[in-house]
Coordinates of C-alpha atoms and ligand atoms in Angstrom, one line a residue:
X1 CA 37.6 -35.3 178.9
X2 CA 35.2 -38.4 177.6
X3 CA 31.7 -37.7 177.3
X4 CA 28.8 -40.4 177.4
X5 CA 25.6 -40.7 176.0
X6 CA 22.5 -40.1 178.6
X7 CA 21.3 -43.3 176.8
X8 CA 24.4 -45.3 177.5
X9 CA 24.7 -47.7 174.4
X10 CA 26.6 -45.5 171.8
X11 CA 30.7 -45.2 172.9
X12 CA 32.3 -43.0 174.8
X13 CA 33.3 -39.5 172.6
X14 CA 36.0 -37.1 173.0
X15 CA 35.5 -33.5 172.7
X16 CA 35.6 -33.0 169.3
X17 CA 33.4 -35.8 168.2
X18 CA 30.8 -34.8 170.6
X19 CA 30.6 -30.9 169.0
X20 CA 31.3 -32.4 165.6
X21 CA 28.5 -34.9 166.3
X22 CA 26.2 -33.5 168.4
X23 CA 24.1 -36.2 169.5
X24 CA 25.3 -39.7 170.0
X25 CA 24.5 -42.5 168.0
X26 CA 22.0 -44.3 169.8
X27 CA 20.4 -40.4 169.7
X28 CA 21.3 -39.6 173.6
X29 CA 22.8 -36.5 174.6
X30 CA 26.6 -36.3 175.6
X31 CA 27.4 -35.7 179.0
X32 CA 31.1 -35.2 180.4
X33 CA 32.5 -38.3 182.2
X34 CA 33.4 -35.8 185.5
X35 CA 31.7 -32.6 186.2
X36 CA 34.7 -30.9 188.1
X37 CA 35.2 -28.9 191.0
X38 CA 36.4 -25.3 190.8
X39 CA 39.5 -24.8 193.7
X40 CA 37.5 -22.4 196.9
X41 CA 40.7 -19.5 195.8
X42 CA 38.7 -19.2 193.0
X43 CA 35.5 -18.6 194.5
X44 CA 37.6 -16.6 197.1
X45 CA 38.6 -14.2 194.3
X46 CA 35.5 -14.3 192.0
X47 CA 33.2 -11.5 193.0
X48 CA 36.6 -9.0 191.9
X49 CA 37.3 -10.9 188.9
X50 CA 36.4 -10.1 185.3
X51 CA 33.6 -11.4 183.2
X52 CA 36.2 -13.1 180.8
X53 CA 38.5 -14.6 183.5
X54 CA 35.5 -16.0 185.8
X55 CA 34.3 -17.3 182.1
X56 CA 38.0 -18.6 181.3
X57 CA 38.4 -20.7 185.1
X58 CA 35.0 -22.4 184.2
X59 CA 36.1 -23.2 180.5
X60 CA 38.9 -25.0 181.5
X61 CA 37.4 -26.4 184.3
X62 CA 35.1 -28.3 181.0
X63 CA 37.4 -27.8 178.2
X64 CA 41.1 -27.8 179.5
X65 CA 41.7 -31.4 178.5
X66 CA 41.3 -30.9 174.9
X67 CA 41.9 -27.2 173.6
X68 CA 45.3 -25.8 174.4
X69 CA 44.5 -23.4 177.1
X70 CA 46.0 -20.3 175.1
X71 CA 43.8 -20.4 172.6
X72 CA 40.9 -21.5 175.2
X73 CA 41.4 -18.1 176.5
X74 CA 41.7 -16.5 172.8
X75 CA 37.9 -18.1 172.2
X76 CA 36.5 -17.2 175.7
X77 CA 37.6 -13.7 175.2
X78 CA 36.5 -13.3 171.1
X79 CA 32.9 -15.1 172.5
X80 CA 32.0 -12.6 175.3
X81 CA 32.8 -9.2 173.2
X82 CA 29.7 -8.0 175.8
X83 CA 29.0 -8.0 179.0
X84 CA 26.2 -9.6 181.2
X85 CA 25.3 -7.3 183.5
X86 CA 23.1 -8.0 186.8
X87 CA 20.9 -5.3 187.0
X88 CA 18.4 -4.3 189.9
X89 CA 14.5 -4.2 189.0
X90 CA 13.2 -3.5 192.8
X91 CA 13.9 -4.7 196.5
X92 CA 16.1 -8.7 196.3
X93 CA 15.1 -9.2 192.3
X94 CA 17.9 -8.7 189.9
X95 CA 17.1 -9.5 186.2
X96 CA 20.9 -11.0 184.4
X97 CA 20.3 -8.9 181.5
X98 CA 21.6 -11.8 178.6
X99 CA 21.0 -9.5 175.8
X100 CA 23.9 -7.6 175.2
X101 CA 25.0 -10.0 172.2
X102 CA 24.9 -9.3 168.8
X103 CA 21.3 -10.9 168.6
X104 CA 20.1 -9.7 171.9
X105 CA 19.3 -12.9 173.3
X106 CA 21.3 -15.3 175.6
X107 CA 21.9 -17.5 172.8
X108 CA 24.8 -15.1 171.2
X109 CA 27.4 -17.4 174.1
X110 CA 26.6 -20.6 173.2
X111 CA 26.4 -19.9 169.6
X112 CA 29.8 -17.8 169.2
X113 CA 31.8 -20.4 171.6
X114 CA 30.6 -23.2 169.9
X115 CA 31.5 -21.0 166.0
X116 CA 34.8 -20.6 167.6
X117 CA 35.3 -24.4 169.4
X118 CA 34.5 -25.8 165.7
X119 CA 36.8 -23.4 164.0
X120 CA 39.5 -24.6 166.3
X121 CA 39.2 -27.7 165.4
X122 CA 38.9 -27.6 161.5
X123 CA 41.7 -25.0 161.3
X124 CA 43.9 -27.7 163.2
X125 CA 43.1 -29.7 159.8
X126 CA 41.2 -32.4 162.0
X127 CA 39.0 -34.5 158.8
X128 CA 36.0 -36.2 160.1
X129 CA 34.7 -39.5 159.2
X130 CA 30.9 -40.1 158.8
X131 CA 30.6 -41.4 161.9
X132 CA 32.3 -38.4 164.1
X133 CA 36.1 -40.3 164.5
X134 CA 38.5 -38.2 163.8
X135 CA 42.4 -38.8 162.1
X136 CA 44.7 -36.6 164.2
X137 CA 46.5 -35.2 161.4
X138 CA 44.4 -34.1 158.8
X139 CA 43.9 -36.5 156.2
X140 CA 40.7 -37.9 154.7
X141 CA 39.7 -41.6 156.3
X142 CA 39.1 -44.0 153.3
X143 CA 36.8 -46.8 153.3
X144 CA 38.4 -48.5 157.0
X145 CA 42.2 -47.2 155.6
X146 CA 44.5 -45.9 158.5
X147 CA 45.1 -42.1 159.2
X148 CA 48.1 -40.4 158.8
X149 CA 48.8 -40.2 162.3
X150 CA 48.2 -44.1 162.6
X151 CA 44.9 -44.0 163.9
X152 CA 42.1 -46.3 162.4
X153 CA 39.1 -44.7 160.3
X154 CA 36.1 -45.7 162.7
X155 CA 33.6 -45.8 159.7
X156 CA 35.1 -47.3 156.7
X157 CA 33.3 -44.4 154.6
X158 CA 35.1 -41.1 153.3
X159 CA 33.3 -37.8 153.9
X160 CA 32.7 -36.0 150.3
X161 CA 34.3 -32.8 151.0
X162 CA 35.7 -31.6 154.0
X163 CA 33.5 -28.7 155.1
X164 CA 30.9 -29.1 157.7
X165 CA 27.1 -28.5 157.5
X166 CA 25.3 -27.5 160.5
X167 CA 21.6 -28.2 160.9
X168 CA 19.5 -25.8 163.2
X169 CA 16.1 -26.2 164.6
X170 CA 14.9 -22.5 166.0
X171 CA 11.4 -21.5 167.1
X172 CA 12.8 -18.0 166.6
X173 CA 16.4 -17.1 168.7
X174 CA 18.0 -20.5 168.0
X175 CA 18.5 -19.6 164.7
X176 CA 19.5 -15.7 164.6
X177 CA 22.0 -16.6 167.4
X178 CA 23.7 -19.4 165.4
X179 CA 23.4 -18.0 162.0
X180 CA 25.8 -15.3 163.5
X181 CA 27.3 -16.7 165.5
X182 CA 29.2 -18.7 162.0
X183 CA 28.6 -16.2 159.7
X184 CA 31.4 -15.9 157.6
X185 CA 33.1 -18.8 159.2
X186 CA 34.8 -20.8 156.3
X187 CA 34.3 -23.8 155.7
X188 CA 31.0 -24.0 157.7
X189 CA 27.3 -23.8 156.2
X190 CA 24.5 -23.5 158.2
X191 CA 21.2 -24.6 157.5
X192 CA 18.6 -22.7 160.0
X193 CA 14.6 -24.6 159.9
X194 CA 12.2 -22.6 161.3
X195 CA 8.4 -23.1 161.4
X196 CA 6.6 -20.9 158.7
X197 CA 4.3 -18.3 160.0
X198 CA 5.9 -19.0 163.8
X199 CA 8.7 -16.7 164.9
X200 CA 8.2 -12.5 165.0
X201 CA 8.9 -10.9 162.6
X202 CA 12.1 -9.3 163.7
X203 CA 13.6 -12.9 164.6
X204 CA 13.0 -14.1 160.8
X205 CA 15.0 -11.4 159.1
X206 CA 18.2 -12.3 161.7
X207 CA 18.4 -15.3 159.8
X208 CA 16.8 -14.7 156.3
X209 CA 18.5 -11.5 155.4
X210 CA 22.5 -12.7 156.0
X211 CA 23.3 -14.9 153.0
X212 CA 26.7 -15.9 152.4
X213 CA 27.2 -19.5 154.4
X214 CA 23.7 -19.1 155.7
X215 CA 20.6 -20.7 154.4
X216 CA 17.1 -20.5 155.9
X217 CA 14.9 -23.4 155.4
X218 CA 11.0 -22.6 156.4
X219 CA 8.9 -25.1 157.1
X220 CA 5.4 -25.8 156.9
X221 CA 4.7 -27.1 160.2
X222 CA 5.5 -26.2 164.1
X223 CA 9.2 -26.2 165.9
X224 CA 9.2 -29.8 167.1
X225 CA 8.5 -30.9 163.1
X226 CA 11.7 -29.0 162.8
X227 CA 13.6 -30.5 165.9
X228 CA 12.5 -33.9 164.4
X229 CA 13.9 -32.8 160.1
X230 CA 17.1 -32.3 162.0
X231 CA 17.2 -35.1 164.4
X232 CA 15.9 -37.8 161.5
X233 CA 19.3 -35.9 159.2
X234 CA 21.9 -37.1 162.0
X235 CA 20.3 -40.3 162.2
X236 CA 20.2 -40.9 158.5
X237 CA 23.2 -42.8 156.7
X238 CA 23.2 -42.1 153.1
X239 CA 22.9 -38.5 154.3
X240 CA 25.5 -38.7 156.5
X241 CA 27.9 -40.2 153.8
X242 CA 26.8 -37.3 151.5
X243 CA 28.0 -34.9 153.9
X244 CA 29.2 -34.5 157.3
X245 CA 26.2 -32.9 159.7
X246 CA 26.4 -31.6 162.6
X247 CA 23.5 -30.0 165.5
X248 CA 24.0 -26.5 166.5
X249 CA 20.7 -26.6 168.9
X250 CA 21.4 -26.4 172.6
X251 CA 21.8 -30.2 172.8
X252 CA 25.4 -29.6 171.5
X253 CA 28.1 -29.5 174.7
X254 CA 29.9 -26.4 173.1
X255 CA 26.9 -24.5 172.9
X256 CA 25.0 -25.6 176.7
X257 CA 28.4 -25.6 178.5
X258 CA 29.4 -22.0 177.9
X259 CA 26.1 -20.8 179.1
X260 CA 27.5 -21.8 182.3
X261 CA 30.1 -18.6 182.2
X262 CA 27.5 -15.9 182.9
X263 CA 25.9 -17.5 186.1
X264 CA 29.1 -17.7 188.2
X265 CA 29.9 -14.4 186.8
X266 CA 26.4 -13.1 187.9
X267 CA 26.7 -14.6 191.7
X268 CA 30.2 -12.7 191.6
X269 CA 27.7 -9.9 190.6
X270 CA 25.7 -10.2 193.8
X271 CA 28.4 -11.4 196.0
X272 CA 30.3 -7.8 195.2
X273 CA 27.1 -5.7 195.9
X274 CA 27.3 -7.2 199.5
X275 CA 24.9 -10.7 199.3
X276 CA 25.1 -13.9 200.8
X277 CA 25.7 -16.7 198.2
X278 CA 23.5 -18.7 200.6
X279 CA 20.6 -16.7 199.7
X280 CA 20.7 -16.6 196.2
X281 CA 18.1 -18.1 193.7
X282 CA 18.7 -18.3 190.1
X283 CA 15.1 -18.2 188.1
X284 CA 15.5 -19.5 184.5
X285 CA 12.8 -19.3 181.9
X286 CA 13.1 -22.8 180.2
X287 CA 12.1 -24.1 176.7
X288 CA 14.4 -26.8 175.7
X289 CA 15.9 -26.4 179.5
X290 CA 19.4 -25.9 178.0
X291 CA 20.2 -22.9 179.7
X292 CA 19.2 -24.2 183.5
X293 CA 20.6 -26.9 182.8
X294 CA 24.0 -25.1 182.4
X295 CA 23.2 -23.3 185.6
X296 CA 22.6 -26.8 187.4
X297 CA 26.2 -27.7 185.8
X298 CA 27.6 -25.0 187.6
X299 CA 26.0 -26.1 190.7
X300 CA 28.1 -29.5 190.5
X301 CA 31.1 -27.4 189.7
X302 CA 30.4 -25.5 193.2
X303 CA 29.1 -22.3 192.5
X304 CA 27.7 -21.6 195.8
X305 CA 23.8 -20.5 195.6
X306 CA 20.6 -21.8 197.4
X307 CA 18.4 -23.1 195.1
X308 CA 16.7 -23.0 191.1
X309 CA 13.5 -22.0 189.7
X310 CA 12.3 -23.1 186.0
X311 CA 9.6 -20.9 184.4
X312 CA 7.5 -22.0 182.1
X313 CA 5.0 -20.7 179.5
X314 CA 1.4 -22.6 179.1
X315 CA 4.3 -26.0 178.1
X316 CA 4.1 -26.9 181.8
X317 CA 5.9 -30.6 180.9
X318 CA 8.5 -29.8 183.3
X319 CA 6.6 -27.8 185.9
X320 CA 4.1 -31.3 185.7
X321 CA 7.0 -33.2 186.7
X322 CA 8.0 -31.7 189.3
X323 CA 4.5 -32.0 190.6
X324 CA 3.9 -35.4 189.5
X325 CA 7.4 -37.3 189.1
X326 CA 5.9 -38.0 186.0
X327 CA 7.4 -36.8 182.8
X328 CA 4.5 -36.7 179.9
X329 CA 5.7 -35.1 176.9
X330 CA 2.6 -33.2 174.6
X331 CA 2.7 -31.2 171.6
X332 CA 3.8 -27.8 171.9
X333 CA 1.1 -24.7 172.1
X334 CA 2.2 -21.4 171.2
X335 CA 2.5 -18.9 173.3
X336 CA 3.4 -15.3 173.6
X337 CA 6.8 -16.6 174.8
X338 CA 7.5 -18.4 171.5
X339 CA 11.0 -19.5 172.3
X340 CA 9.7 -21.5 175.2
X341 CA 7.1 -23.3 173.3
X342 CA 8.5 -26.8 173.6
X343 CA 6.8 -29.8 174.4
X344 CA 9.8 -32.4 175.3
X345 CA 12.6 -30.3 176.0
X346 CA 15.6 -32.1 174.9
X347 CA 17.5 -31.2 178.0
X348 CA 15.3 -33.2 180.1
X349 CA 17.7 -36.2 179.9
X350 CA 20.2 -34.6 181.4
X351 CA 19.3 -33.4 183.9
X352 CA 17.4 -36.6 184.8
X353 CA 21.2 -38.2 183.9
X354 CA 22.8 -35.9 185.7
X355 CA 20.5 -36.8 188.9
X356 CA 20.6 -40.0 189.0
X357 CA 24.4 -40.1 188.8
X358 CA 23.5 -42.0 185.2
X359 CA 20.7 -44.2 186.1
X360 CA 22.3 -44.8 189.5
X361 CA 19.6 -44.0 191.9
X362 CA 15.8 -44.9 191.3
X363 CA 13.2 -42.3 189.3
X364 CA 12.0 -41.5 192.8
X365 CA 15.1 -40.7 194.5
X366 CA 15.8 -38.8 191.2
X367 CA 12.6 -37.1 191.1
X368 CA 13.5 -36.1 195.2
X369 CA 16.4 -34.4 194.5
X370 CA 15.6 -32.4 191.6
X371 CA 12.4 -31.1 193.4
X372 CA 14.4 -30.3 196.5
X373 CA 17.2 -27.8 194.9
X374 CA 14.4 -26.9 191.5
X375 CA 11.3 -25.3 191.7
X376 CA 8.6 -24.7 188.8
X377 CA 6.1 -22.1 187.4
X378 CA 4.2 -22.2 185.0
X379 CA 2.0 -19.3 183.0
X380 CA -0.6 -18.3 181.0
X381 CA 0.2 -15.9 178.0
X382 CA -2.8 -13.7 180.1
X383 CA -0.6 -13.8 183.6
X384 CA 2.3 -13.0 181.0
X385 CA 0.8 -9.9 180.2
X386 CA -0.3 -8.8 183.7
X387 CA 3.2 -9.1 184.6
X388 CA 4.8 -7.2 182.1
X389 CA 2.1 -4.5 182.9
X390 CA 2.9 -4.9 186.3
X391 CA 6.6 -4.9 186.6
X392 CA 6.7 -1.7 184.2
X393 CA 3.9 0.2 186.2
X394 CA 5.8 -0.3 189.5
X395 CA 9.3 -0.2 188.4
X396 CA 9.6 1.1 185.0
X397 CA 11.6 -2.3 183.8
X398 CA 10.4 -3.5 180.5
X399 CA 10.2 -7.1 180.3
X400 CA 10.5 -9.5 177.3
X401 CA 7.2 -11.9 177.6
X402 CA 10.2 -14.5 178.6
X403 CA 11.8 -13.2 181.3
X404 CA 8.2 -11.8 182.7
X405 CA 7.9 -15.2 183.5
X406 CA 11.4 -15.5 185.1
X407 CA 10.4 -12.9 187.2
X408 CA 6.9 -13.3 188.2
X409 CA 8.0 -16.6 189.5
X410 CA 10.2 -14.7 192.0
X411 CA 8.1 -12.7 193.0
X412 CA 5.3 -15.6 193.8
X413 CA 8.3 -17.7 195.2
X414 CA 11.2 -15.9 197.0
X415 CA 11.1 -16.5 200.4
X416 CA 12.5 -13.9 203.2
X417 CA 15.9 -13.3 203.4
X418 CA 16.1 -14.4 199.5
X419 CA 17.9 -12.6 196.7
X420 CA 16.4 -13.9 193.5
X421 CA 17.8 -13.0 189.9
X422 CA 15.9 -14.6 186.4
X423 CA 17.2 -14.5 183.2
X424 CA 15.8 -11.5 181.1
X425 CA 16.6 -13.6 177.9
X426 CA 16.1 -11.4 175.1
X427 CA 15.8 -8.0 174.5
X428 CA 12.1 -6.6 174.6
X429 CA 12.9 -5.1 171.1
X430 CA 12.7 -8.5 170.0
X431 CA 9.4 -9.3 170.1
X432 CA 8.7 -5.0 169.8
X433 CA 4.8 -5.4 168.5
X434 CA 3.6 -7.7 170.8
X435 CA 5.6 -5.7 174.1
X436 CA 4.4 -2.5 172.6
X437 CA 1.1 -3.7 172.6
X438 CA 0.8 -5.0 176.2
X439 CA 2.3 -1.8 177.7
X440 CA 1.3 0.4 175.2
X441 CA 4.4 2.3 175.1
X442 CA 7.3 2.2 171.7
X443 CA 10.3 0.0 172.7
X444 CA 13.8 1.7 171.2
X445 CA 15.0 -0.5 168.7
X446 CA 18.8 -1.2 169.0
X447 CA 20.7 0.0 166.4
X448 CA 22.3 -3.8 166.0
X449 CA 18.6 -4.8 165.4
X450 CA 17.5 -2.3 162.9
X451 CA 20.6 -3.3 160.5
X452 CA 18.9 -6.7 159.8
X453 CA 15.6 -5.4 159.3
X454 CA 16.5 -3.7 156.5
X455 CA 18.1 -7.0 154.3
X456 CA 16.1 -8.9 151.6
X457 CA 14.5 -12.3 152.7
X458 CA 15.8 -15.2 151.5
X459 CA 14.4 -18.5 152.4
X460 CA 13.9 -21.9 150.9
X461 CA 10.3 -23.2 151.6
X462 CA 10.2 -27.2 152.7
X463 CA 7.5 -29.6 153.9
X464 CA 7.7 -31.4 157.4
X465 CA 8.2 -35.1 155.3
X466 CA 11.7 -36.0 156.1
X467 CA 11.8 -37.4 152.4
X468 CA 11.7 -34.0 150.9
X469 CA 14.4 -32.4 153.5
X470 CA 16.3 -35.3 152.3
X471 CA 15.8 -34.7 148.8
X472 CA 17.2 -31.4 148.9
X473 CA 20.3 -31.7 151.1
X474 CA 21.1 -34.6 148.6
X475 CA 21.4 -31.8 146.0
X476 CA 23.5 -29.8 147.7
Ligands
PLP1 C1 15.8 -20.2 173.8 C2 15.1 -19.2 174.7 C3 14.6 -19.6 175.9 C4 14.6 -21.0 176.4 O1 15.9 -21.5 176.7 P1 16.2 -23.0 176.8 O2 17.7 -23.1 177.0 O3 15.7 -23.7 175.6 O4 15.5 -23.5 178.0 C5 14.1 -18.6 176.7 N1 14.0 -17.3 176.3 C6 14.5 -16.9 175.1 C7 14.4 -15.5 174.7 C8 15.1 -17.9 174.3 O5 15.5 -17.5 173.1

């Protein structure tokens, strides 16, 4: 499989270069050259399949091209160690609980599969030049020499050493998901920003606390100043020829793609407890809109539902477009649903890509077709609140202030006849003072949660100037 930039003027990348690299070169995001269709016996058989089989027919369906499908299977099956169940919350509204991970959020997929993807490809002794190509065989590119394996160094410049550094901007789960998701993994360091002051918390010491490859960078300023340190790294050259860099954040195919897995498997869900396919509606909260956006892949690839809603905090970008057809990015405001606070979701472009047919078809025809199969919502952290409040008086389900907005824009939205199913994203124990607060009740703590709270912070504290990031990842 080839995938192309949404911006169309950096070169076509193979899979490999586009997980070792991230984001293209003329900064678009990769986007496979064919989205393709799953066979109708495998939506035949899905609703009695297994989590890790549906999740291994949709892999290859992405992946098959490039990663020998025995060990596709082995990293499908080591990724989802733990289930996503669909659970009911009252009459047609499922939540897909995502939060069964090892950092209760939905994050845990993308972040393990994409650990595992990049493993696969370092342990087959794959060297990468500064700019992403790759020599088959193993050995270092010097300045524009030939590889081992006869294939020419695309960047004339040698990498310093061979392991790979991986740069994550988080508001909060971003970074606990990753962070695990590599731990330990050699030959990998990760380097996790995250605005000072800005995450719960609970979210900090998932990625403070673990040590070993892990490095927590805190910066004085808000997530996009961190989505921009990271961005401005990939973009940099003497950087770049210091060491090799690569994103981890949910522009990365490895770590969107996979999220795809647990939406066929919940439609399976709902097509076994007796539902029509035809009715279902999928309700994602979105920040950066990378997990929809793996749900709308899905929808190319056939999974049969009826339509998508995007749920917004008080960042209403999206929901504004939708509206408008007018796409006006702003700062982000914080919220009580921090991990949504963005205020140009990266994803954007890809979806906009992916509607066009890659610039194809006008902004308006564009704009049409994304308003007639997505809907939007958008909400106050006050409506937030009522919900929560709401949903636990009537029902006794305790949602996260992220999937409270999943699921009041169901209940505002479904239609008759509709079965609707949001995301519950993260675990309410995540953000534990501000959900015991609003409902006034003490949210267990998983056990899996309370093991990082008792580590010792460790963080490095760094300015939003791009100079001083600079400064210190020269050192390392
Ligand atoms: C990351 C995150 C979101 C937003 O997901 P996107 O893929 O960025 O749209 C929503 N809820 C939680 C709990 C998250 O961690």
């Amino acid at each position: 499989m080839k995938y192309y930039s949404t911006n169309g003027k950096a070169p076509v990348a193979d899979l490999r270069k586009a997980v070792v690299k991230g984001l293209a070169e003329d900064r678009g995001l990769y986007m496979p050259e064919v989205i393709n269709k799953l066979p109708q016996q495998f939506f035949t058989d899905m609703p009695k399949m297994k989590f890790q089989d549906i999740a291994f027919n949709v892999a290859s369906a992405f992946f098959g091209d490039d990663v020998d499908l025995d060990s596709l299977q082995d990293l499908v099956y080591d990724t989802l160690q733990f289930p996503c169940p669909v659970v009911k919350v009252k009459e047609s509204i499922y939540s897909l609980e995502l939060f069964h991970g090892p950092t209760l959020a939905f994050k845990d997929v993308g972040a393990r599969f994409m650990a595992r993807l990049l493993q696969y490809f370092l342990r087959r002794g794959s060297s990468v030049c500064g700019d992403g190509s790759v020599c088959g065989d193993g050995s270092v590119c010097g300045d524009g020499s030939v590889c081992g394996d006869g294939s020419v160094c695309g960047c004339g410049t040698a990498t310093k050493s061979k392991s790979v550094n991986v740069l994550v901007a988080t508001s909060g789960d971003t970074g606990s998901a990753v962070a695990n998701g590599f731990l330990g993994i050699d030959g990998i360091h990760v380097y996790v920003l995250y605005p000072k002051g800005k995450v719960s918390p609970i979210q900090e010491c998932q990625f403070t606390t673990l040590g070993k490859n892990i490095t927590a960078i805190e910066v004085d300023g808000v997530f996009d100043d961190c989505q921009a340190l990271v961005k401005s790294a990939f973009m940099d050259k003497e950087l770049n020829e210091h060491m090799m860099l690569t994103s981890a954040n949910s522009i990365n195919v490895a770590r969107f793609l996979p999220q795809a897995f647990y939406y066929f498997n919940a439609v399976a869900q709902l097509i076994a407890l007796g539902h029509q396919p035809s009715d279902i509606v999928i309700c994602v909260p979105s920040g950066n809109f990378g997990n929809i956006c793996a749900a709308l892949f899905g929808h190319q690839m056939g999974m049969p539902v009826k339509r998508f809603i995007a749920a917004n905090n008080a960042n209403d970008i999206f929901f504004n477009y939708l509206q408008t057809g007018q796409y006006n990015p702003k700062p982000s405001k914080q919220t009580l649903a921090n991990a949504m606070d963005v205020g140009d979701p990266s994803n954007f472009a890809r979806i906009i890509n992916l509607y066009s047919e890659n610039g194809k078809l006008s902004p308006e025809e564009t704009h049409k077709r994304i308003t007639s199969l997505i809907s939007g919502a958008t909400y106050s952290d006050e409506q937030i609140r009522e919900t929560m409040r709401q949903c636990y008086k009537e029902t006794g389900y305790i949602l996260d202030p992220h999937g409270a907005c999943g699921y009041r824009a169901l209940e505002e939205q479904l239609k008759p006849g509709e079965i609707g199913v949001f995301c519950e994203t993260a675990h309410p124990a995540k953000f534990k003072e501000k959900v015991d607060d609003i409902l006034g009740i003490d949210v267990a703590i998983p056990e899996r949660l309370a093991a990082f709270m008792k580590g010792q912070k460790q963080s490095v504290p760094m300015t939003k100037a791009f100079a001083d990031f600079k400064a210190y990842l020269l050192k390392q």
